Amino acid sequence: MERRHQWRGIALASSVAASSSGAALELKNIRKEFPGFTAIEDLDLKINAGEFFALLGPSGCGKTTTLRIVAGLETPTSGRVFLGGEDITDTKPHQRAVNTVFQSYALFPHMTVLDNVAFGLRQRKIDEPLKKAQDALALVELGHLADRRPQQLSGGQQQRVALARAIVNRPSLLLLDEPLGALDLKLRRQMQIELKAIQIEVGLTFLHVTHDQEEAMDMADTVAVMNKGRIEQMGAPEALYDRPKTAFVSKFLGQSNLFVGDVVESNSNAVSINLNGNKITVPVARAEKTSGKIAIGVRPEKAQFHESAPAAEAGINILGPGEIIDIRFTGVSNQYLIDIPNIGEVTVFAQNVGKSPVVELGAKVWVSFKVEHAFGLADLPVGTEED
Amino acid sequence: MAIAGFSAGAPKGGSRGNSKGATKSALKGDRKGAWIAGILLAPGLIYLALFFLTPLIQLVVTALESPDPSYAIGAYVYDLNFYNFVDVATKYSLQIIRSFGYALLATIFALLISYPLAYFVGVKVRRWPLLQRMTLVLVIAPFFISFLLRTVAWKQLLAVGSPLLDVMQNIGLVPHGGYFIGTPAAVVFGLTYNFIPFMTLPLYTTLERLDGRLLEAGSDLYASPFKVFTKVTLPLSMPGVVSGTLLTFIPIAGDYVNASRDFLGSSDTSMIGNMVDQDFLSNQNYPFASALSVLLMATILILVSLYVRRAGTEELL
């Protein structure tokens, strides 16, 4: 790792002499309709220069369409695209200082790896395209495969060629369309680290589209969670995880236990709901909605279970008793599924540190979590309609 | 090539076991496989031997014959008269040059017309499969009518006094009072028209498989639409271009229908095929007709192998 980094520094020093830094991207009121459906409802987005931005969402949520609009491969039905403050909505793909690492890599099969990487430089008539392409290949550690054809390389190598082919152009903005999707887990982790390192070194703005929430949280400075053509929530990964604002985000980014009930108590500090006789409280500062029927959630690792009824205490939500109906060993943690009458199923993760309480299937347990760990959602989970 | 590889490979294939029983059964399996391969190949091999190899040998033998000492018309004796080749090459040099010239022109015109057509059918209307199938049928539809009938029809359509010729005269393509049928232009026109489907179909099959994502990658990498075409689309469709040009150039060089006086040509447009026809059927000069045929075959073979090597698509051979 040490040696590799040094080496990469040399490669960069020679190839990036005239490097332009990343530019800010702004999307304003983007809407995209296809015959029969609307891919993007109304999208506003601002990515700062040099930022690693992840657009996260399930397949069909409109994230790839958004990326293609930025690349110029699709035209928005309405709305404008600004790159570095300049309106580029009506420019053609080849006129944009934007490069894409495609999901399918889209390497040219009739050219060598080196010619693939030099393609963009040659089109722009940049001096010494082959030397710069060779340097970019060294950056992704494929210098020795320059004369091969893309189809002679493995998936991971092709992915790195696609990356080199894009970054060698020093675009203001690099678009990544699930480029790690086809790689196995180990290679994907390795590529994630490399990508992040390259991004920091070259200082480009990255827009990464993915459906892998771990990948998004791990690599990005800012994550936008997209669903059904809209951005549901946007922010730093920690903030998104700690305080999801919608049921979709709370379930898509990690796991959540959600409790739905009518607000029965509300003051300037906290809001409580009544859930079939159980009281669940959330701080006002962490609640999106403070009246009517609301959903309160908690992450499974922030909840504990107890084999005897815990004493009621301010600042603690207590549920139960319930019955353990499933235990799953996942290595670093045990996942317990607890069925609590009148409440439903609650998931609790316990760190596997060797001293977790020994419980059996069918054991009678109580669940508790701190009020400060609860979060109140702006909407209700699907299936619990307003009444 | 493929046939030779198959027949040679079949009996050799199979594993060799260590135990006696395994060897025996493997041999048995081998023998059975060879039998089946032999039976399946037999009709093709017999057909080729009877209708390709035998006539070819016959053709070469005839090409080397000398006139019978009696000088009776149509009487020849076995010989090794290689001068026949020199004689036909000098006697028919004009027709030989004309044949390859017409073939080259018609192939280029067919390519220029077919490429946009195949691109339209294979790429542009890809999103509407029904429309794609319909346009493809339109390309093939002329095949349903006899080649000769279509060519005769053109002769009528372009004959002196036809409205089409009037139009051509009015826009200056043909001088007033002039004619079109019987000119080299008419022959090249007929050749181009008749062989366009042979160009369009191979082009269509390669362009239909063209990966649109590669074109997007090209434009993403700063290539203008024109550059995307010359750097990505065209190189990727070269196999179609090569097989399309071969499928048109080879039969056009040997064609004798379009250039004949009965169709679109005149005595000034005769091609090699017309001379073979004349020597064989009218003059009964069988050695000359054969020598000219062999010369045509050899020239095409040389030109094609040079072309294919140049295009870098040897795998097609």
XYZ file of C-alpha atoms in Angstrom:
704
model
C 0.000 0.000 0.000
C 2.796 2.354 1.049
C 4.888 1.661 -2.010
C 1.933 1.811 -4.300
C 0.995 5.245 -3.071
C 4.421 6.639 -3.687
C 4.402 5.255 -7.169
C 1.005 6.682 -7.867
C 2.279 10.087 -6.772
C 4.950 9.942 -9.464
C 2.480 8.922 -12.124
C 0.189 11.758 -11.161
C 2.906 14.390 -11.030
C 3.690 13.779 -14.690
C 0.189 13.362 -16.037
C -1.693 15.931 -14.039
C 0.615 18.855 -14.636
C -2.195 20.829 -16.256
C -4.947 19.380 -14.122
C -8.138 21.338 -13.830
C -9.956 20.868 -10.569
C -13.522 19.755 -10.249
C -16.492 22.019 -10.848
C -19.765 22.379 -8.990
C -22.876 20.799 -10.459
C -26.349 22.150 -10.007
C -29.605 20.648 -11.200
C -32.669 22.875 -11.101
C -36.236 21.551 -11.324
C -35.251 18.606 -13.479
C -38.153 16.584 -14.805
C -37.870 13.682 -17.217
C -40.826 11.962 -18.813
C -40.597 8.876 -20.959
C -43.560 7.592 -22.952
C -45.767 5.998 -20.316
C -43.925 7.015 -17.163
C -42.116 9.789 -15.384
C -38.542 8.861 -14.447
C -37.765 12.055 -12.524
C -40.519 14.079 -10.866
C -38.835 17.301 -9.821
C -35.219 17.206 -8.855
C -33.027 19.870 -7.309
C -29.453 19.055 -6.550
C -26.280 20.922 -5.751
C -22.876 19.275 -5.640
C -19.919 21.343 -4.510
C -16.632 21.343 -6.402
C -14.376 18.504 -5.296
C -17.155 16.689 -3.485
C -17.825 12.937 -3.631
C -21.570 12.784 -4.037
C -23.548 9.539 -4.042
C -26.999 9.157 -5.515
C -28.464 6.151 -3.771
C -31.684 4.367 -4.587
C -33.329 1.137 -5.684
C -33.368 0.202 -9.362
C -35.899 2.223 -11.320
C -35.786 5.203 -8.958
C -34.451 7.540 -11.649
C -30.850 7.771 -10.486
C -29.309 6.506 -13.726
C -31.591 8.810 -15.733
C -30.328 11.715 -13.610
C -26.747 10.707 -14.388
C -27.494 10.414 -18.105
C -29.032 13.897 -18.081
C -25.848 15.278 -16.532
C -23.749 13.442 -19.143
C -25.954 14.813 -21.926
C -27.123 11.378 -23.056
C -30.728 12.277 -22.186
C -32.476 15.623 -22.490
C -34.593 16.685 -19.530
C -38.269 17.359 -20.264
C -37.869 20.527 -18.210
C -35.289 22.049 -15.859
C -31.710 23.214 -16.269
C -28.254 21.732 -15.672
C -25.384 23.965 -14.542
C -21.750 22.918 -14.463
C -19.340 25.343 -12.843
C -22.086 27.962 -12.979
C -22.568 27.564 -16.741
C -25.845 26.344 -18.224
C -24.986 23.184 -20.169
C -28.537 21.872 -20.614
C -28.521 22.288 -24.389
C -24.952 21.169 -25.103
C -24.142 17.790 -26.643
C -22.354 15.063 -24.643
C -19.059 15.599 -26.478
C -19.127 19.297 -25.624
C -19.331 18.691 -21.864
C -16.309 18.513 -19.573
C -17.918 15.461 -18.021
C -16.792 11.836 -18.298
C -18.615 8.698 -17.346
C -17.549 5.307 -16.052
C -20.339 3.198 -17.487
C -21.954 0.290 -15.692
C -21.136 -1.957 -18.661
C -17.685 -0.273 -18.930
C -18.416 0.207 -22.688
C -14.770 -0.288 -23.657
C -14.150 -0.257 -27.414
C -13.505 -3.886 -28.413
C -11.648 -2.945 -31.620
C -8.959 -0.968 -29.814
C -6.182 -1.873 -27.416
C -6.469 -0.886 -23.781
C -4.035 1.976 -24.403
C -6.008 3.282 -27.403
C -9.178 3.098 -25.349
C -7.636 5.296 -22.668
C -6.137 7.696 -25.215
C -9.459 8.074 -27.091
C -10.705 11.167 -25.271
C -7.298 12.875 -25.380
C -7.027 12.285 -29.130
C -10.487 13.670 -29.750
C -9.509 16.872 -27.962
C -6.111 16.902 -29.721
C -4.183 16.942 -26.455
C -0.397 16.596 -26.768
C 1.227 13.223 -26.120
C -2.008 11.243 -25.772
C -0.257 7.871 -25.551
C 2.125 8.952 -22.816
C -0.691 10.416 -20.753
C -2.801 7.311 -21.339
C 0.100 5.145 -20.218
C 0.408 7.246 -17.038
C -3.309 6.898 -16.363
C -3.020 3.127 -16.786
C -0.154 3.132 -14.300
C -2.410 4.996 -11.896
C -4.862 2.095 -11.940
C -1.946 -0.362 -11.962
C -2.594 -1.763 -15.419
C 0.427 -0.304 -17.209
C 1.607 -3.773 -18.156
C -1.655 -4.611 -19.997
C -1.670 -1.596 -22.335
C -1.378 -3.680 -25.509
C -4.143 -6.129 -24.677
C -7.679 -5.979 -25.988
C -10.370 -5.188 -23.406
C -12.030 -8.585 -23.862
C -8.800 -10.261 -22.705
C -9.076 -8.628 -19.269
C -11.015 -9.663 -16.190
C -14.051 -7.718 -15.021
C -12.086 -5.855 -12.368
C -9.359 -4.928 -14.833
C -11.914 -3.730 -17.383
C -13.487 -1.616 -14.673
C -10.139 0.010 -13.946
C -9.514 0.641 -17.658
C -12.917 2.358 -17.832
C -11.922 4.472 -14.840
C -8.554 5.371 -16.380
C -10.242 6.212 -19.700
C -12.484 8.686 -17.879
C -10.069 10.338 -15.424
C -7.245 10.744 -17.950
C -9.341 13.582 -19.439
C -9.351 15.459 -16.114
C -13.092 16.188 -16.422
C -14.679 18.811 -14.209
C -17.097 16.131 -13.123
C -16.740 12.368 -13.143
C -19.899 10.302 -13.337
C -19.878 6.749 -12.016
C -22.816 4.579 -13.022
C -22.707 1.649 -10.591
C -19.235 0.808 -11.853
C -18.592 -1.652 -9.060
C -21.845 -3.552 -9.499
C -20.360 -6.448 -11.468
C -17.412 -7.059 -9.153
C -17.234 -9.575 -6.334
C -17.302 -8.355 -2.761
C -13.567 -8.412 -2.079
C -12.643 -6.688 -5.333
C -15.420 -4.179 -4.790
C -14.039 -3.206 -1.370
C -10.595 -2.804 -2.859
C -11.923 -0.677 -5.736
C -13.924 1.466 -3.314
C -10.761 2.304 -1.416
C -8.871 3.002 -4.670
C -11.641 5.178 -6.068
C -11.798 7.234 -2.925
C -8.004 7.602 -2.879
C -7.974 8.699 -6.524
C -10.773 11.179 -5.901
C -8.884 12.778 -3.034
C -5.645 12.878 -5.020
C -6.990 14.330 -8.248
C -9.554 16.558 -6.570
C -12.317 15.930 -9.102
C -16.010 16.188 -8.381
C -17.503 12.679 -8.336
C -21.142 11.833 -8.853
C -21.588 8.189 -7.993
C -24.829 6.362 -8.684
C -25.370 3.177 -6.723
C -27.972 0.977 -5.102
C -25.459 -0.288 -2.531
C -26.052 1.694 0.654
C -22.823 0.566 2.305
C -20.837 1.699 -0.722
C -22.567 5.084 -0.705
C -22.077 5.667 3.017
C -18.506 4.453 2.917
C -17.280 6.597 0.011
C -19.411 9.700 -0.275
C -19.194 13.053 1.447
C -22.867 13.592 0.732
C -25.522 10.986 0.018
C -28.861 11.688 -1.623
C -31.430 8.927 -1.235
C -33.678 8.750 -4.285
C -37.042 7.037 -4.554
C -39.649 7.087 -7.304
C -38.065 9.981 -9.168
C -37.565 12.196 -6.127
C -34.799 12.850 -3.627
C -36.188 11.775 -0.264
C -33.309 13.009 1.862
C -29.846 14.371 1.354
C -26.959 14.861 3.759
C -23.766 13.478 5.242
C -23.881 9.677 5.627
C -23.746 9.889 9.454
C -26.609 12.397 9.579
C -28.730 10.315 7.204
C -28.177 7.196 9.230
C -28.715 8.864 12.586
C -31.843 10.749 11.616
C -33.691 9.389 8.631
C -36.673 11.574 7.868
C -38.865 9.209 5.885
C -39.892 5.596 6.271
C -38.206 4.766 2.947
C -34.847 6.226 3.997
C -35.026 4.542 7.412
C -35.494 1.159 5.729
C -33.273 1.613 2.650
C -30.282 2.996 4.539
C -29.721 0.317 7.160
C -32.556 -1.283 9.115
C -35.135 0.294 11.387
C -37.862 -0.646 13.836
C -40.839 1.621 13.184
C -43.721 2.204 15.602
C -46.856 3.999 14.437
C -49.343 5.642 16.828
C -51.290 8.795 17.691
C -49.520 11.571 19.577
C -50.842 11.558 23.165
C -48.367 13.818 24.905
C -46.418 16.722 23.498
C -44.339 19.438 25.138
C -41.442 21.601 24.117
C -38.960 18.759 24.666
C -40.581 15.516 23.638
C -43.456 13.905 21.774
C -45.021 10.598 22.849
C -47.278 8.224 21.024
C -49.543 5.585 22.441
C -49.056 2.232 20.810
C -51.723 -0.094 22.199
C -50.932 0.870 25.773
C -47.176 1.294 25.343
C -45.801 4.816 25.432
C -42.944 5.645 23.019
C -41.223 9.011 23.238
C -39.015 10.919 20.791
C -37.266 14.284 21.364
C -39.021 17.165 19.557
C -35.703 18.082 17.973
C -35.557 14.649 16.334
C -39.178 14.552 15.180
C -40.384 15.743 11.770
C -44.028 15.755 12.821
C -45.471 16.397 16.307
C -49.212 15.854 15.952
C -51.698 13.310 14.669
C -50.559 9.858 13.701
C -46.778 9.612 13.480
C -44.075 6.962 13.082
C -41.186 6.705 15.545
C -38.184 4.579 14.718
C -35.038 3.197 16.289
C -32.033 1.382 14.810
C -31.775 -2.287 15.883
C -28.268 -1.838 17.311
C -29.472 1.016 19.542
C -32.038 -1.237 21.264
C -31.364 -3.775 24.012
C -33.369 -6.574 25.476
C -33.680 -7.635 29.085
C -34.770 -10.909 30.633
C -36.558 -9.142 33.488
C -38.709 -6.032 33.357
C -36.424 -2.968 33.541
C -37.405 -0.263 36.010
C -39.213 2.652 34.379
C -36.793 5.516 33.939
C -36.963 8.933 32.327
C -35.307 9.029 28.937
C -35.813 5.305 28.256
C -38.537 3.707 26.126
C -39.541 0.272 27.390
C -41.564 -2.250 25.374
C -42.724 -5.700 26.268
C -42.692 -8.313 27.398
C -42.328 -10.226 24.144
C -41.003 -13.500 22.867
C -37.796 -14.193 20.928
C -38.930 -15.841 17.699
C -35.692 -15.854 15.674
C -31.977 -15.609 16.391
C -29.457 -15.087 13.616
C -25.729 -15.256 14.026
C -24.021 -12.924 11.538
C -20.484 -12.954 12.885
C -19.915 -9.585 14.474
C -23.406 -9.441 15.904
C -26.415 -11.526 16.805
C -29.736 -10.474 15.360
C -32.766 -11.159 17.500
C -36.326 -10.961 16.276
C -38.736 -10.323 19.143
C -42.499 -10.522 18.842
C -44.212 -8.155 21.270
C -48.006 -8.526 21.601
C -49.930 -5.427 20.385
C -46.736 -3.934 18.918
C -45.393 -6.416 16.444
C -41.920 -7.611 15.585
C -38.858 -5.732 16.823
C -35.302 -6.417 15.695
C -32.418 -6.045 18.143
C -28.719 -6.364 17.202
C -26.361 -7.334 19.987
C -22.604 -7.082 19.476
C -20.996 -10.468 19.640
C -18.494 -9.596 22.376
C -18.796 -12.913 24.181
C -20.825 -11.663 27.098
C -24.208 -11.033 25.536
C -27.004 -12.587 27.575
C -27.543 -16.186 26.738
C -31.114 -16.420 25.543
C -32.991 -19.157 23.817
C -35.726 -19.097 21.234
C -39.031 -18.506 23.010
C -37.455 -16.597 25.912
C -39.568 -13.838 27.444
C -37.809 -10.469 27.092
C -38.349 -6.709 27.357
C -36.916 -4.237 24.848
C -35.584 -0.818 25.765
C -33.942 2.059 23.932
C -32.961 5.601 24.792
C -35.380 8.388 23.841
C -32.440 10.294 22.359
C -31.849 7.443 19.903
C -35.409 7.518 18.591
C -36.318 9.453 15.457
C -39.691 10.724 14.310
C -40.542 10.419 10.608
C -42.325 12.870 8.345
C -44.407 10.105 6.775
C -45.816 6.709 7.673
C -44.524 3.358 6.500
C -46.379 1.834 3.534
C -49.422 -0.096 4.739
C -50.254 2.179 7.697
C -52.560 4.725 6.108
C -53.769 7.855 7.836
C -57.162 7.402 9.464
C -11.632 -25.357 -44.402
C -14.424 -26.008 -41.980
C -15.338 -29.287 -43.613
C -11.746 -30.528 -43.627
C -11.335 -29.616 -39.962
C -14.493 -31.386 -38.983
C -13.847 -34.628 -40.840
C -10.250 -34.799 -39.625
C -11.119 -33.874 -36.051
C -13.986 -36.249 -35.490
C -12.163 -39.605 -35.487
C -9.217 -38.209 -33.518
C -11.339 -36.758 -30.721
C -12.317 -38.560 -27.547
C -10.359 -39.559 -24.460
C -7.981 -42.416 -23.967
C -8.765 -44.330 -20.793
C -6.188 -46.272 -18.788
C -8.033 -49.511 -18.160
C -8.551 -51.906 -21.015
C -12.346 -51.686 -20.764
C -12.319 -47.930 -20.864
C -10.046 -47.891 -23.912
C -12.274 -50.361 -25.666
C -15.466 -48.437 -24.954
C -13.797 -45.137 -25.828
C -12.646 -46.609 -29.124
C -16.113 -47.910 -29.728
C -17.541 -44.461 -29.009
C -14.947 -42.942 -31.305
C -15.753 -45.286 -34.111
C -19.449 -44.616 -33.674
C -18.856 -40.842 -33.714
C -16.755 -41.160 -36.850
C -19.480 -43.218 -38.504
C -22.136 -40.639 -37.699
C -19.907 -37.789 -38.857
C -19.168 -39.704 -42.049
C -22.832 -40.371 -42.770
C -23.781 -36.757 -42.081
C -20.947 -35.417 -44.231
C -21.403 -37.861 -47.113
C -24.193 -36.045 -49.008
C -22.297 -32.744 -48.880
C -18.986 -34.304 -49.893
C -20.558 -36.289 -52.737
C -22.387 -33.199 -53.919
C -19.192 -31.118 -53.864
C -17.218 -33.837 -55.646
C -19.846 -34.274 -58.369
C -20.933 -30.702 -58.947
C -17.941 -28.592 -57.928
C -14.699 -30.537 -58.126
C -15.455 -32.541 -61.300
C -16.621 -29.545 -63.366
C -13.678 -27.528 -62.097
C -11.225 -30.177 -63.288
C -13.167 -30.466 -66.533
C -12.958 -26.688 -66.947
C -9.199 -26.568 -66.442
C -8.692 -29.543 -68.790
C -10.831 -27.883 -71.473
C -8.979 -24.597 -71.010
C -5.741 -26.339 -72.038
C -7.119 -28.027 -75.168
C -5.891 -27.242 -78.718
C -7.954 -27.145 -81.912
C -8.348 -30.467 -83.680
C -5.886 -30.761 -86.624
C -8.925 -31.026 -88.913
C -9.947 -27.468 -87.828
C -13.549 -28.636 -87.693
C -15.740 -26.182 -85.768
C -16.110 -27.181 -82.143
C -13.565 -30.022 -82.324
C -10.660 -29.932 -79.858
C -8.042 -32.355 -78.550
C -6.414 -32.785 -75.147
C -3.264 -30.761 -74.785
C -1.354 -28.500 -72.371
C -1.828 -25.355 -74.424
C -1.103 -22.633 -71.849
C -1.114 -20.044 -74.641
C -4.909 -20.140 -74.447
C -4.623 -17.986 -71.336
C -2.363 -15.459 -73.049
C -4.666 -15.394 -76.054
C -7.844 -14.718 -74.084
C -6.086 -12.196 -71.848
C -5.049 -10.139 -74.884
C -8.150 -10.724 -76.993
C -10.545 -9.852 -74.141
C -8.433 -7.330 -72.193
C -11.071 -4.632 -72.716
C -13.876 -6.836 -71.384
C -11.737 -7.928 -68.435
C -10.951 -4.352 -67.432
C -14.576 -3.382 -68.024
C -15.844 -6.249 -65.828
C -13.731 -5.313 -62.843
C -14.334 -1.607 -63.412
C -18.111 -2.087 -63.500
C -17.922 -4.429 -60.502
C -15.891 -1.907 -58.517
C -18.256 0.966 -59.351
C -21.422 -1.045 -58.674
C -19.981 -2.334 -55.368
C -19.118 1.192 -54.239
C -22.571 2.491 -55.202
C -24.238 -0.462 -53.479
C -22.189 0.212 -50.321
C -23.016 3.920 -50.351
C -26.733 3.158 -50.717
C -26.849 0.141 -48.405
C -24.900 1.468 -45.433
C -27.353 4.242 -44.501
C -30.232 1.880 -45.278
C -28.828 -0.908 -43.079
C -27.982 1.613 -40.362
C -31.526 2.917 -40.429
C -33.069 -0.566 -40.225
C -30.517 -2.031 -37.798
C -29.950 0.873 -35.423
C -32.430 3.715 -35.837
C -35.674 1.730 -35.789
C -34.383 -0.788 -33.235
C -36.774 0.583 -30.645
C -39.785 -0.420 -32.771
C -39.332 -4.113 -33.622
C -42.440 -4.232 -35.825
C -41.235 -1.317 -37.956
C -37.799 -2.913 -38.103
C -39.217 -6.172 -39.439
C -41.367 -4.321 -41.967
C -38.466 -2.269 -43.333
C -36.377 -5.437 -43.551
C -39.138 -7.114 -45.570
C -39.126 -4.107 -47.911
C -35.406 -4.646 -48.498
C -35.899 -8.339 -49.285
C -39.204 -7.957 -51.161
C -37.647 -7.533 -54.656
C -36.255 -11.068 -54.263
C -39.776 -12.408 -54.638
C -39.737 -11.362 -58.289
C -37.345 -13.006 -60.735
C -34.023 -11.263 -61.296
C -34.513 -11.427 -65.097
C -38.032 -10.052 -64.901
C -36.922 -7.091 -62.815
C -34.080 -6.322 -65.199
C -36.375 -6.495 -68.228
C -38.787 -4.228 -66.398
C -36.047 -1.625 -65.976
C -35.297 -1.912 -69.678
C -38.911 -0.994 -70.426
C -39.024 1.734 -67.791
C -35.918 3.427 -69.175
C -36.505 2.774 -72.861
C -36.655 5.576 -75.429
C -40.023 7.337 -75.117
C -40.583 6.350 -71.495
C -41.624 9.091 -69.058
C -38.653 8.250 -66.818
C -36.198 8.865 -69.665
C -37.988 12.165 -70.400
C -37.388 13.222 -66.820
C -33.722 12.195 -67.021
C -33.374 14.197 -70.227
C -35.072 17.204 -68.694
C -32.791 17.278 -65.654
C -29.749 16.836 -67.866
C -28.730 13.287 -66.860
C -29.165 12.161 -70.457
C -28.746 14.495 -73.462
C -31.926 15.389 -75.346
C -32.587 12.830 -78.026
C -30.102 10.492 -76.344
C -30.701 7.119 -74.804
C -29.826 5.444 -71.525
C -30.277 1.720 -72.176
C -27.127 0.275 -73.697
C -24.764 2.726 -71.993
C -22.214 1.724 -69.335
C -24.191 3.848 -66.865
C -27.274 1.703 -67.446
C -25.282 -1.489 -66.866
C -23.717 -0.160 -63.654
C -27.154 1.010 -62.572
C -28.642 -2.452 -63.185
C -25.769 -4.223 -61.402
C -26.060 -1.902 -58.397
C -29.819 -2.319 -58.242
C -29.747 -6.094 -58.545
C -27.077 -6.686 -55.911
C -28.084 -4.170 -53.245
C -29.814 -6.770 -51.042
C -26.589 -8.817 -50.902
C -24.870 -5.745 -49.523
C -27.656 -4.631 -47.213
C -28.250 -7.923 -45.402
C -24.706 -8.574 -44.095
C -24.433 -4.901 -43.148
C -27.757 -5.141 -41.358
C -26.686 -8.175 -39.332
C -23.535 -6.470 -38.038
C -25.184 -3.102 -37.432
C -28.143 -4.721 -35.713
C -25.728 -6.092 -33.098
C -23.904 -2.753 -32.721
C -23.775 -1.880 -29.010
C -25.368 1.551 -28.614
C -23.551 1.985 -25.313
C -20.244 2.127 -27.191
C -21.575 5.028 -29.256
C -22.591 6.798 -26.052
C -19.128 6.163 -24.631
C -17.647 7.703 -27.772
C -19.689 10.879 -27.480
C -18.968 10.996 -23.739
C -15.261 10.979 -24.666
C -15.531 14.168 -26.736
C -16.118 12.564 -30.149
C -18.508 14.487 -32.410
C -21.216 12.409 -34.123
C -19.030 12.242 -37.255
C -16.007 11.070 -35.244
C -18.118 8.506 -33.409
C -19.081 7.143 -36.818
C -15.539 6.975 -38.208
C -13.833 5.801 -34.995
C -16.443 3.480 -33.487
C -19.376 2.590 -35.750
C -17.461 2.018 -38.982
C -14.610 -0.088 -37.510
C -17.114 -2.199 -35.600
C -19.178 -2.783 -38.749
C -16.162 -3.739 -40.902
C -17.048 -7.467 -40.910
C -20.384 -6.536 -42.496
C -18.724 -4.177 -44.977
C -16.222 -6.855 -46.011
C -18.730 -9.674 -46.409
C -21.201 -7.343 -48.146
C -18.631 -6.126 -50.677
C -17.470 -9.700 -51.336
C -21.032 -10.910 -51.827
C -21.628 -8.167 -54.388
C -18.242 -7.782 -56.085
C -17.698 -11.483 -56.876
C -21.045 -12.181 -58.598
C -21.058 -8.773 -60.313
C -17.627 -9.420 -61.877
C -19.035 -12.608 -63.422
C -22.482 -11.258 -64.280
C -23.570 -11.451 -67.929
C -27.270 -10.581 -67.707
C -27.200 -6.838 -67.035
C -24.488 -6.114 -69.610
C -26.030 -8.206 -72.386
C -27.767 -6.666 -75.364
C -31.025 -8.361 -74.389
C -31.150 -6.450 -71.122
C -29.472 -3.162 -70.175
C -26.277 -3.316 -72.222
C -25.010 -3.179 -75.784
C -21.991 -4.575 -77.623
C -20.029 -1.703 -76.080
C -20.699 -2.860 -72.543
C -19.805 -6.551 -72.791
C -18.265 -8.081 -69.712
C -16.283 -11.298 -69.229
C -19.490 -13.285 -68.731
C -20.821 -12.152 -72.106
C -17.604 -13.243 -73.818
C -17.696 -16.641 -72.142
C -21.307 -16.945 -73.232
C -20.434 -15.971 -76.804
C -17.371 -18.208 -77.100
C -19.110 -21.182 -75.608
C -22.563 -21.012 -77.225
C -22.006 -19.119 -80.501
C -18.362 -19.610 -81.484
C -18.110 -23.090 -79.948
C -14.605 -22.145 -78.864
C -14.690 -24.214 -75.681
C -10.997 -23.807 -74.730
C -11.222 -19.993 -74.925
C -14.461 -19.899 -72.915
C -12.895 -22.165 -70.296
C -9.611 -20.278 -70.177
C -11.474 -17.011 -69.722
C -13.542 -18.547 -66.906
C -10.442 -19.840 -65.144
C -8.797 -16.438 -65.569
C -11.846 -14.745 -64.038
C -11.849 -17.133 -61.068
C -8.136 -16.711 -60.431
C -8.284 -12.924 -60.646
C -11.212 -12.758 -58.246
C -9.437 -15.095 -55.828
C -6.300 -12.923 -55.825
C -8.215 -9.648 -55.504
C -10.396 -10.992 -52.700
C -7.511 -12.379 -50.655
C -5.607 -9.090 -51.002
C -8.719 -7.177 -49.964
C -9.523 -9.339 -46.985
C -5.941 -9.189 -45.749
C -5.973 -5.416 -46.144
C -9.254 -5.072 -44.238
C -7.835 -7.115 -41.369
C -10.747 -9.534 -41.306
C -8.990 -12.796 -42.204
C -11.366 -14.728 -39.975
C -13.963 -14.341 -42.724
C -11.966 -16.541 -45.109
